[in-house]
Tab-separated table of N, CA and C in Angstrom:
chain	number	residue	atom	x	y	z
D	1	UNK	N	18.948	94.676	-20.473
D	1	UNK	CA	19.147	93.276	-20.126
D	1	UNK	C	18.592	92.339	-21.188
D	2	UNK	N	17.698	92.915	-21.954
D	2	UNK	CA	16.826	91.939	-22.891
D	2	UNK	C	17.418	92.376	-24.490
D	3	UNK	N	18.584	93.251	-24.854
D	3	UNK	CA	19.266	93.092	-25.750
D	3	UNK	C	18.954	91.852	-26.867
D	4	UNK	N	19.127	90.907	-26.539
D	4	UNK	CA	19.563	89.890	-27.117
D	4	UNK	C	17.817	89.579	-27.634
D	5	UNK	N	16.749	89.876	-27.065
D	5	UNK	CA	16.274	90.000	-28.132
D	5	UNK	C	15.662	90.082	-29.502
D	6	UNK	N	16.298	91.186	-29.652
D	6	UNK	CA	16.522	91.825	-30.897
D	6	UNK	C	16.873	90.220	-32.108
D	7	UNK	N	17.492	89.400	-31.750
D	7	UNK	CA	17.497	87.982	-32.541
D	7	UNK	C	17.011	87.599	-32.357
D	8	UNK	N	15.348	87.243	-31.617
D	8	UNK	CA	14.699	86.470	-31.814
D	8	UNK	C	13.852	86.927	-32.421
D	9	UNK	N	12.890	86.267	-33.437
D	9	UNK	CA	11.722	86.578	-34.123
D	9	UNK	C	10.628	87.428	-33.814
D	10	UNK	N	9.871	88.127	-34.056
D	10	UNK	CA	8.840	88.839	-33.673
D	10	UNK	C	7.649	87.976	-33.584
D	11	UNK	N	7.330	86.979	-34.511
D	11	UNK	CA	6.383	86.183	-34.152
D	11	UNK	C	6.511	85.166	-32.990
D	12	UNK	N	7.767	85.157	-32.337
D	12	UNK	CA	7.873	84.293	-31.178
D	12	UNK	C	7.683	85.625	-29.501
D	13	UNK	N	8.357	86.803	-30.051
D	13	UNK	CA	8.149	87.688	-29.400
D	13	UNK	C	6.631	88.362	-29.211
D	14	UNK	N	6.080	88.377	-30.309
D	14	UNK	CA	4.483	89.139	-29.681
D	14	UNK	C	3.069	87.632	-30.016
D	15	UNK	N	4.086	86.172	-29.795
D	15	UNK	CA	2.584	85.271	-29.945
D	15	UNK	C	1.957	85.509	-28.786
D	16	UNK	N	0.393	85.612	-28.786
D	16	UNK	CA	-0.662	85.498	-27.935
D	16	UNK	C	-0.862	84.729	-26.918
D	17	UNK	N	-0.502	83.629	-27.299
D	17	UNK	CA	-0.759	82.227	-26.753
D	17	UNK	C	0.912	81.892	-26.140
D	18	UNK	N	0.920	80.590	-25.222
D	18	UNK	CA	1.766	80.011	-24.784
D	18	UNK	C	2.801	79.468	-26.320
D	19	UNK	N	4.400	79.924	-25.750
D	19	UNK	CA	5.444	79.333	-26.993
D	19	UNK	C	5.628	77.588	-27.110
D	20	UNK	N	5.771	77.235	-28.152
D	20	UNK	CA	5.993	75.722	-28.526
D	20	UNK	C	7.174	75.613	-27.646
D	21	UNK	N	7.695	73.936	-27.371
D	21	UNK	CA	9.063	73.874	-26.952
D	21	UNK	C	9.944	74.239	-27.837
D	22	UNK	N	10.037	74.416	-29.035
D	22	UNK	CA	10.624	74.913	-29.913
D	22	UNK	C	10.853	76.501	-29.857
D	23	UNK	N	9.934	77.269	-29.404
D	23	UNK	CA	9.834	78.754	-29.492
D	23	UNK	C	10.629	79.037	-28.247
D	24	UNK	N	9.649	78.271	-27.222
D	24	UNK	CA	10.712	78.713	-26.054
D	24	UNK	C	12.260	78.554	-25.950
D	25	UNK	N	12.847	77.440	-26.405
D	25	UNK	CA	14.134	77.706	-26.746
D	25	UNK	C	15.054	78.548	-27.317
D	26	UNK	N	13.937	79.115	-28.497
D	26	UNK	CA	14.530	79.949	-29.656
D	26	UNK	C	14.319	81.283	-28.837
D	27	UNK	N	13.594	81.491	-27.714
D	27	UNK	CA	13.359	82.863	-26.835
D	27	UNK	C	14.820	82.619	-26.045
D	28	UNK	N	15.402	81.513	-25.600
D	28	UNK	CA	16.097	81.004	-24.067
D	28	UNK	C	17.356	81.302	-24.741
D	29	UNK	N	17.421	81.767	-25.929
D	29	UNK	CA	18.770	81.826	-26.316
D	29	UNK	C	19.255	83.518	-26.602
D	30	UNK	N	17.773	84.248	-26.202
D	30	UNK	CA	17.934	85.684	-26.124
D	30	UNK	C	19.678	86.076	-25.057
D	31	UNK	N	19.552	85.232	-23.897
D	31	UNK	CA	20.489	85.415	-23.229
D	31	UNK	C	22.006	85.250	-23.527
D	32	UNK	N	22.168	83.894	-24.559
D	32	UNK	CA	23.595	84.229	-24.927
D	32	UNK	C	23.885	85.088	-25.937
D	33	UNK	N	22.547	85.531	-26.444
D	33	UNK	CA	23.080	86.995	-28.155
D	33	UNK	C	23.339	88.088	-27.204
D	34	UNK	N	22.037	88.431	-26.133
D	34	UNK	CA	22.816	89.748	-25.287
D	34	UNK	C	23.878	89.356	-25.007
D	35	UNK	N	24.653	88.903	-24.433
D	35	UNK	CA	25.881	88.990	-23.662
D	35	UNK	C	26.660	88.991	-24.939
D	36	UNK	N	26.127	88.524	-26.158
D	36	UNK	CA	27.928	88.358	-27.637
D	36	UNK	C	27.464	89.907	-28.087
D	37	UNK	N	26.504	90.356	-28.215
D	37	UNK	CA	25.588	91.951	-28.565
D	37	UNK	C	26.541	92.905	-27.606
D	38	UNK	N	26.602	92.394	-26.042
D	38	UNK	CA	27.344	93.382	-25.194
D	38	UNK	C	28.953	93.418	-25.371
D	39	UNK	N	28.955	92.173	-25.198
D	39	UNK	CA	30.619	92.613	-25.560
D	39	UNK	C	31.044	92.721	-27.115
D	40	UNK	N	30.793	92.578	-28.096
D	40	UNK	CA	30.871	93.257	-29.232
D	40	UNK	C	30.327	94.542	-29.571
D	41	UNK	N	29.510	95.437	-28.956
D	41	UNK	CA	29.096	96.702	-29.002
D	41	UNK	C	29.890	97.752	-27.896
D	42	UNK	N	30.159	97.000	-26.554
D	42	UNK	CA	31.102	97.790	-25.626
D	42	UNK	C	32.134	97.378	-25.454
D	43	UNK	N	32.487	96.187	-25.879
D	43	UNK	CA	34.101	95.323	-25.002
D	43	UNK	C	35.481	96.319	-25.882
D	44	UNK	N	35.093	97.505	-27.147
D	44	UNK	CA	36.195	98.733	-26.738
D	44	UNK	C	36.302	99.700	-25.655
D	45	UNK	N	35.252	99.803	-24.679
D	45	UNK	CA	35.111	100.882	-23.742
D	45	UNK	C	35.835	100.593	-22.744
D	46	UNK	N	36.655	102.074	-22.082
D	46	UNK	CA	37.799	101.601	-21.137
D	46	UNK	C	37.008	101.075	-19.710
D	47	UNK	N	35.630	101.008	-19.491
D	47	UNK	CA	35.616	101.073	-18.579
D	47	UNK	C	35.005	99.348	-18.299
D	48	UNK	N	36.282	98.730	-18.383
D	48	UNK	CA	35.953	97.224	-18.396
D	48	UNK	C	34.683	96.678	-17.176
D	49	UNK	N	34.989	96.956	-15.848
D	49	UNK	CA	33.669	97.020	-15.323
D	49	UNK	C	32.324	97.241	-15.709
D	50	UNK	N	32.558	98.288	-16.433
D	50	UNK	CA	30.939	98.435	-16.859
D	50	UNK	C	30.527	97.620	-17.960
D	51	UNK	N	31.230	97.196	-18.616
D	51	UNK	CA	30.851	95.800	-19.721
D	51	UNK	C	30.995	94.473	-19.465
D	52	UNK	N	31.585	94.394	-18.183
D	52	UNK	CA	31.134	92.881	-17.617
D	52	UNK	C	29.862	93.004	-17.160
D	53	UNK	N	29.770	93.925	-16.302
D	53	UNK	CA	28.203	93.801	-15.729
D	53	UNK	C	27.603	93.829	-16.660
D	54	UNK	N	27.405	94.646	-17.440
D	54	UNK	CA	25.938	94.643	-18.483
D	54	UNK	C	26.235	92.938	-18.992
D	55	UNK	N	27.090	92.458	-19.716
D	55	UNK	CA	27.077	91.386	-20.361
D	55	UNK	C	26.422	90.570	-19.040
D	56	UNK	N	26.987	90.815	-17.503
D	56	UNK	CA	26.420	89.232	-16.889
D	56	UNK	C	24.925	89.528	-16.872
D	57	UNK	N	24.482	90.565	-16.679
D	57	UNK	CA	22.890	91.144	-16.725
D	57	UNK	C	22.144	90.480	-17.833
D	58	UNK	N	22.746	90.746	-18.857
D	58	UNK	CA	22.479	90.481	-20.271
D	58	UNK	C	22.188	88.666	-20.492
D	59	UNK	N	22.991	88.082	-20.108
D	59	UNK	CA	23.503	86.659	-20.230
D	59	UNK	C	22.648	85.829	-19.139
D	60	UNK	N	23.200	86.638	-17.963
D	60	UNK	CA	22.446	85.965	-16.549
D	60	UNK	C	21.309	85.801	-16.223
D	61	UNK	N	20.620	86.514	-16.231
D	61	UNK	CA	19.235	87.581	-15.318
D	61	UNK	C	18.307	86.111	-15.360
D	62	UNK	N	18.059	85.116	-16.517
D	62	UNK	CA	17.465	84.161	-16.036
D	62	UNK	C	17.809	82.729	-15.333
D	63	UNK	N	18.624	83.066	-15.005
D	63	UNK	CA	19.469	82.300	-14.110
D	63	UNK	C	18.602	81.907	-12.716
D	64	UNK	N	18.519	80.767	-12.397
D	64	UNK	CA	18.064	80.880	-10.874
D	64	UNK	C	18.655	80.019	-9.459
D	65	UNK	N	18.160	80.814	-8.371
D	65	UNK	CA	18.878	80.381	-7.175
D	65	UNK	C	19.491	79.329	-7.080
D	66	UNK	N	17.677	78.249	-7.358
D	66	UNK	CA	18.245	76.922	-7.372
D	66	UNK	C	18.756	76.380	-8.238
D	67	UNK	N	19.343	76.793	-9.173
D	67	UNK	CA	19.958	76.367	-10.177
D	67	UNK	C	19.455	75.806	-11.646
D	68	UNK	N	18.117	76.135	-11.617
D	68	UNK	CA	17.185	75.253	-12.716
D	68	UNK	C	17.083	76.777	-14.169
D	69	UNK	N	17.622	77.678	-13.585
D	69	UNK	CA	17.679	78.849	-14.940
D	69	UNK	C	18.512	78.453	-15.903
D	70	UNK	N	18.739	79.240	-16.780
D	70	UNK	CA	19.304	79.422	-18.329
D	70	UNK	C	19.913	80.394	-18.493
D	71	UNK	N	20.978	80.467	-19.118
D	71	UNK	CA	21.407	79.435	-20.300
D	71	UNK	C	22.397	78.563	-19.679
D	72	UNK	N	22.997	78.271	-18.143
D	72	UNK	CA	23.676	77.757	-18.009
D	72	UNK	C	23.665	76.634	-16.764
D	73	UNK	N	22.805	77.082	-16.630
D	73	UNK	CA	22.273	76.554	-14.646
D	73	UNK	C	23.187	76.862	-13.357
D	74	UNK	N	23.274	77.802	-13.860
D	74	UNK	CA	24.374	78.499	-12.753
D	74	UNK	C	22.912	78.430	-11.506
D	75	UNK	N	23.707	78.404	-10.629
D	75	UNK	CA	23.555	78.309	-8.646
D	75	UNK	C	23.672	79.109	-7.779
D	76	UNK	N	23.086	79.877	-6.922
D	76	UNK	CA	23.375	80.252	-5.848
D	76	UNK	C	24.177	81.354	-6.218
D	77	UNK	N	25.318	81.853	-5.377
D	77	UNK	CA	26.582	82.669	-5.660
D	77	UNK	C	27.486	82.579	-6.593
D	78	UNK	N	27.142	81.376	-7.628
D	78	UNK	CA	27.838	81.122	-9.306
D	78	UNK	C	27.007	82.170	-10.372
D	79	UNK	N	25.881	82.721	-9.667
D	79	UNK	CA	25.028	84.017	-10.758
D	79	UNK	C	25.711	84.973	-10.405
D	80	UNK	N	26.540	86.308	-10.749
D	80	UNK	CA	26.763	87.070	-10.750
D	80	UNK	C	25.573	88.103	-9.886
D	81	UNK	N	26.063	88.882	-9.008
D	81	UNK	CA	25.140	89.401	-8.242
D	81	UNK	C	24.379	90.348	-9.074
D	82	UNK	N	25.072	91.252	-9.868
D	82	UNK	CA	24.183	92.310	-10.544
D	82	UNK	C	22.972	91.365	-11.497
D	83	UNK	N	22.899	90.144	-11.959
D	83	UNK	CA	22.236	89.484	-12.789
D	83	UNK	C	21.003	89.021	-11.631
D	84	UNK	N	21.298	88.683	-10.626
D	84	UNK	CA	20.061	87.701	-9.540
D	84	UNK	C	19.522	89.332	-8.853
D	85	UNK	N	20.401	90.182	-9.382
D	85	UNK	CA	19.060	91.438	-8.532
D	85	UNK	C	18.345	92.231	-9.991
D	86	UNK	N	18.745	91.665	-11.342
D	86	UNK	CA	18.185	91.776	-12.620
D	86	UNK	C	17.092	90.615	-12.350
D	87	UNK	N	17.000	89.776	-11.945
D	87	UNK	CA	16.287	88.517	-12.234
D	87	UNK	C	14.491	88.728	-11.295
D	88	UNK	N	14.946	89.623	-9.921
D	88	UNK	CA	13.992	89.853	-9.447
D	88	UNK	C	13.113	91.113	-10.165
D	89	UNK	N	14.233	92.250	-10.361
D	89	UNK	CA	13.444	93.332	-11.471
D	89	UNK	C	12.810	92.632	-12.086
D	90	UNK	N	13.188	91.904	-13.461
D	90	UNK	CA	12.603	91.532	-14.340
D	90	UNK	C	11.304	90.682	-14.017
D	91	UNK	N	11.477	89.988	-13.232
D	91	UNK	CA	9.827	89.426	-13.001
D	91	UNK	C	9.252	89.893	-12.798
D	92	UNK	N	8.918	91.063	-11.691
D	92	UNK	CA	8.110	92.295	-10.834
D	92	UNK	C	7.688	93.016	-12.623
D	93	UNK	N	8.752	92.996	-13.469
D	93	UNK	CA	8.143	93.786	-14.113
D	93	UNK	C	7.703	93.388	-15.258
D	94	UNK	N	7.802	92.009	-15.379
D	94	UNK	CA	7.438	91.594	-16.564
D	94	UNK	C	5.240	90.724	-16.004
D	95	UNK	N	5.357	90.655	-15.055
D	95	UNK	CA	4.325	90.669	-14.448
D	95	UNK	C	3.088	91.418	-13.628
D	96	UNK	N	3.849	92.892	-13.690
D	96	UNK	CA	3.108	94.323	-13.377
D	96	UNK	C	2.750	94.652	-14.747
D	97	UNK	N	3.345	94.493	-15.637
D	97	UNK	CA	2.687	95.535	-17.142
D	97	UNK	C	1.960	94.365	-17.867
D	98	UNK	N	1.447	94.961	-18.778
D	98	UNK	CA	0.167	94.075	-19.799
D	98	UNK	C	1.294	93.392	-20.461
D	99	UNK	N	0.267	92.513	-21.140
D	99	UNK	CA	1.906	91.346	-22.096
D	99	UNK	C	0.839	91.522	-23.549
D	100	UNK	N	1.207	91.248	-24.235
D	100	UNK	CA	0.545	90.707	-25.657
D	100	UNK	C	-0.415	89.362	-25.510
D	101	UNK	N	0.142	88.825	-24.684
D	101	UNK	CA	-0.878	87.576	-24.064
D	101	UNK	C	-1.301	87.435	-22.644
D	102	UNK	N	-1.080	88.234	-21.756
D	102	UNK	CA	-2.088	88.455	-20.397
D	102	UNK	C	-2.252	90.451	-20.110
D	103	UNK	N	-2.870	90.300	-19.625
D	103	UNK	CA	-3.127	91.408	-18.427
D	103	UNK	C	-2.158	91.872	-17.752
D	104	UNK	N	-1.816	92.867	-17.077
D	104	UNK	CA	-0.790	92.917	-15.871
D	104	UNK	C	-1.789	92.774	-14.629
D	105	UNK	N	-0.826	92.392	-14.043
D	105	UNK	CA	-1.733	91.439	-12.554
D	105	UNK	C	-1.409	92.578	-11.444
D	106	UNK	N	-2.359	92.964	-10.654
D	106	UNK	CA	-2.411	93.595	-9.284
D	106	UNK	C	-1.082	93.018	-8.577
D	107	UNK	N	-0.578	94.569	-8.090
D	107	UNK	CA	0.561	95.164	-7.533
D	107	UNK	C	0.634	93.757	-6.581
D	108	UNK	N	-0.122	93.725	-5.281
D	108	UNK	CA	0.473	92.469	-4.369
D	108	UNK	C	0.209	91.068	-4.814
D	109	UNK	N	-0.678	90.545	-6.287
D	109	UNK	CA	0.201	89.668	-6.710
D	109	UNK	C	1.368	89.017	-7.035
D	110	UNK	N	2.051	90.711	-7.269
D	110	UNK	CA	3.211	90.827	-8.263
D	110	UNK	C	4.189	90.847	-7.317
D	111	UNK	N	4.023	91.139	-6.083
D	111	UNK	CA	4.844	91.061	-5.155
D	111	UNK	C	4.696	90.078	-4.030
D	112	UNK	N	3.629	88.975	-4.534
D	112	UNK	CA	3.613	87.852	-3.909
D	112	UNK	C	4.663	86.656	-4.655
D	113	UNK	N	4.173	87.146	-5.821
D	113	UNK	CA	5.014	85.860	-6.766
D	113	UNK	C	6.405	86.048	-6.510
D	114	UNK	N	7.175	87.653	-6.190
D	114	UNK	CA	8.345	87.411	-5.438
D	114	UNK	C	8.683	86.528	-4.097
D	115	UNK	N	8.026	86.507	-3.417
D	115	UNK	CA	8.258	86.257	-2.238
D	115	UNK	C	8.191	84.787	-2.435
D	116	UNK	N	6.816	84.695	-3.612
D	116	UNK	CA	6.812	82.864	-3.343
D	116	UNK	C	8.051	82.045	-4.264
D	117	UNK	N	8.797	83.080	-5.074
D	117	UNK	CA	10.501	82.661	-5.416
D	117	UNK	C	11.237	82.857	-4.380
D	118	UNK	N	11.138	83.091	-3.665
D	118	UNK	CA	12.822	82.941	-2.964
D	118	UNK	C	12.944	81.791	-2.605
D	119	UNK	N	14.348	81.885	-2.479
D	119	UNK	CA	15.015	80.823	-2.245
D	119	UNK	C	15.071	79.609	-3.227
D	120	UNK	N	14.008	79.482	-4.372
D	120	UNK	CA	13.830	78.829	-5.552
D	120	UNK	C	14.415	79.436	-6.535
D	121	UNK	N	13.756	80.695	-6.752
D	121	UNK	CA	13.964	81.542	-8.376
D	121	UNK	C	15.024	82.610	-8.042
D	122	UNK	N	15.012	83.007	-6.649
D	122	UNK	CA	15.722	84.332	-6.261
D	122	UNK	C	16.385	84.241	-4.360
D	123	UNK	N	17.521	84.643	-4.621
D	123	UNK	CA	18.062	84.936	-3.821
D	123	UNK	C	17.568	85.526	-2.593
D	124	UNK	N	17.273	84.774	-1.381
D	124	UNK	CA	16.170	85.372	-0.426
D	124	UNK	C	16.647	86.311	0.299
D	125	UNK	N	18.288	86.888	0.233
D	125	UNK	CA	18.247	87.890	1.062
D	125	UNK	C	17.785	89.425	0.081
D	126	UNK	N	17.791	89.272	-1.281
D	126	UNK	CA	18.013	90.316	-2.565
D	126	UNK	C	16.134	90.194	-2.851
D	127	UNK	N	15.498	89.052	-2.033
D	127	UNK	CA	13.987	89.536	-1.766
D	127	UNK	C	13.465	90.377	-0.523
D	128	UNK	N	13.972	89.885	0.352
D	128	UNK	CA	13.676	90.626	1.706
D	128	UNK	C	13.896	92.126	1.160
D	129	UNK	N	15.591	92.450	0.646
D	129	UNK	CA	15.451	93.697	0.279
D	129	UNK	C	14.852	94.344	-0.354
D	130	UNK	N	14.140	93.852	-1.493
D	130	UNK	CA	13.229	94.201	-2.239
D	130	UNK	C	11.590	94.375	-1.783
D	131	UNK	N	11.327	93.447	-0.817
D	131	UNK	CA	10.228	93.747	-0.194
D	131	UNK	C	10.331	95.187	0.764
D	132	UNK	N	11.367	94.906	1.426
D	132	UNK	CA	11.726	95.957	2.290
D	132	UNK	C	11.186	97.518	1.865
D	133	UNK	N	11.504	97.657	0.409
D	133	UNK	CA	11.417	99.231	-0.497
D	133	UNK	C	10.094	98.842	-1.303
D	134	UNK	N	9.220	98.075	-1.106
D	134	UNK	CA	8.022	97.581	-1.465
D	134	UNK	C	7.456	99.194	-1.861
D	135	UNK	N	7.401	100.278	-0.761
D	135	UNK	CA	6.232	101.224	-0.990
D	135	UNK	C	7.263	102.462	-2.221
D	136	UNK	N	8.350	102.394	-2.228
D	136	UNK	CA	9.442	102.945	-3.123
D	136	UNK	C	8.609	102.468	-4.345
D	137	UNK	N	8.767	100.696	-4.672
D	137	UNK	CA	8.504	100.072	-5.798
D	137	UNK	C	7.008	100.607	-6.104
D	138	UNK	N	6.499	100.758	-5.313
D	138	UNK	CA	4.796	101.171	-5.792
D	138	UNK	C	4.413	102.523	-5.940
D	139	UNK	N	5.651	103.257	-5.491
D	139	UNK	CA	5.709	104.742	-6.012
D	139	UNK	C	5.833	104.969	-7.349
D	140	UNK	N	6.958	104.607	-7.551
D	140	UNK	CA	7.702	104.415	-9.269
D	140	UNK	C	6.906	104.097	-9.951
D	141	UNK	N	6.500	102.953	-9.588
D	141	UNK	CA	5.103	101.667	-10.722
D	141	UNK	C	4.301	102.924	-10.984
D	142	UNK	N	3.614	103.390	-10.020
D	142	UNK	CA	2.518	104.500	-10.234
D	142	UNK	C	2.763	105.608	-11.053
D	143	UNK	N	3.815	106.645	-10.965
D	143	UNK	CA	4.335	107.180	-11.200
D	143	UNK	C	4.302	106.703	-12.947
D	144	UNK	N	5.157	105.568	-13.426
D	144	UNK	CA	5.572	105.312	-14.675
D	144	UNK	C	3.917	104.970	-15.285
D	145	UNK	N	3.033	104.412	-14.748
D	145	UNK	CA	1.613	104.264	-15.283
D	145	UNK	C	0.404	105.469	-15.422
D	146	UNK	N	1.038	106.640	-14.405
D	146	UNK	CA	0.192	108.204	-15.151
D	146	UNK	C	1.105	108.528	-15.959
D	147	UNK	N	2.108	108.405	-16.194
D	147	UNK	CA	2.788	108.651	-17.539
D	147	UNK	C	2.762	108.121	-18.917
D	148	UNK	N	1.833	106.948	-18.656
D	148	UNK	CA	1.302	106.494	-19.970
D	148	UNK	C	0.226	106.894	-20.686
């Protein structure tokens, strides 16, 4: 989903500190290189389904409910569904692991800050479900962290 990436700078990618408004933009545009990255790397593959989704994943994922995401301000049921159930992954997990500039934060933080998006950042029925498999999610988490 984070393809895109790969075009933004490394010094905007591993700064310590909070990005300039300038940086953050130059990060906010990760989303339209994945999606030109996806369909120029797969849009020969017959299996046209599977390269829309990745591209809306790619493009979408920061998109939000209420409409205040990027890159387009898409709304509600205008996000592509596979992208608004990318959007909840990606936070859970960009807020469970260490960053270059914080800590990773305790498991029911990480699954508070979901809950305290819905209906704002995320789709509240694609949270319920996600809470729902809560002890699934804390299997895996565990699981992928004795493996480090």
């Amino acid at each position: 989903h984070d393809i895109g990436k790969i075009s933004v700078p490394d010094v905007i990618l591993q700064k310590p500190g909070k990005l300039t408004a300038e940086e953050f933009q130059r990060m906010k545009e990760h989303t339209v290189s994945g999606g030109q990255i996806i369909q120029e790397t797969f849009g020969h593959l017959e299996n046209k389904q599977y390269t829309q989704m990745a591209y809306e994943v790619a493009r979408y994922h920061h998109e939000k409910w209420n409409g205040k995401g990027y890159p387009e301000g898409l709304k509600r049921k205008e996000i592509p569904l596979c992208a608004r159930i990318m959007a909840i992954a990606d936070v859970f997990d960009a807020v469970s692991e260490k960053r270059c500039y914080r800590d990773a934060m305790p498991l029911d933080k990480c699954f508070d800050i979901i809950l305290d998006g819905s209906g704002q950042d995320f789709e509240p029925i694609l949270v319920e479900v996600f809470l729902d498999i809560r002890d699934k999610v804390e299997q895996v988490h565990s699981s992928i962290e004795l493996s480090k």
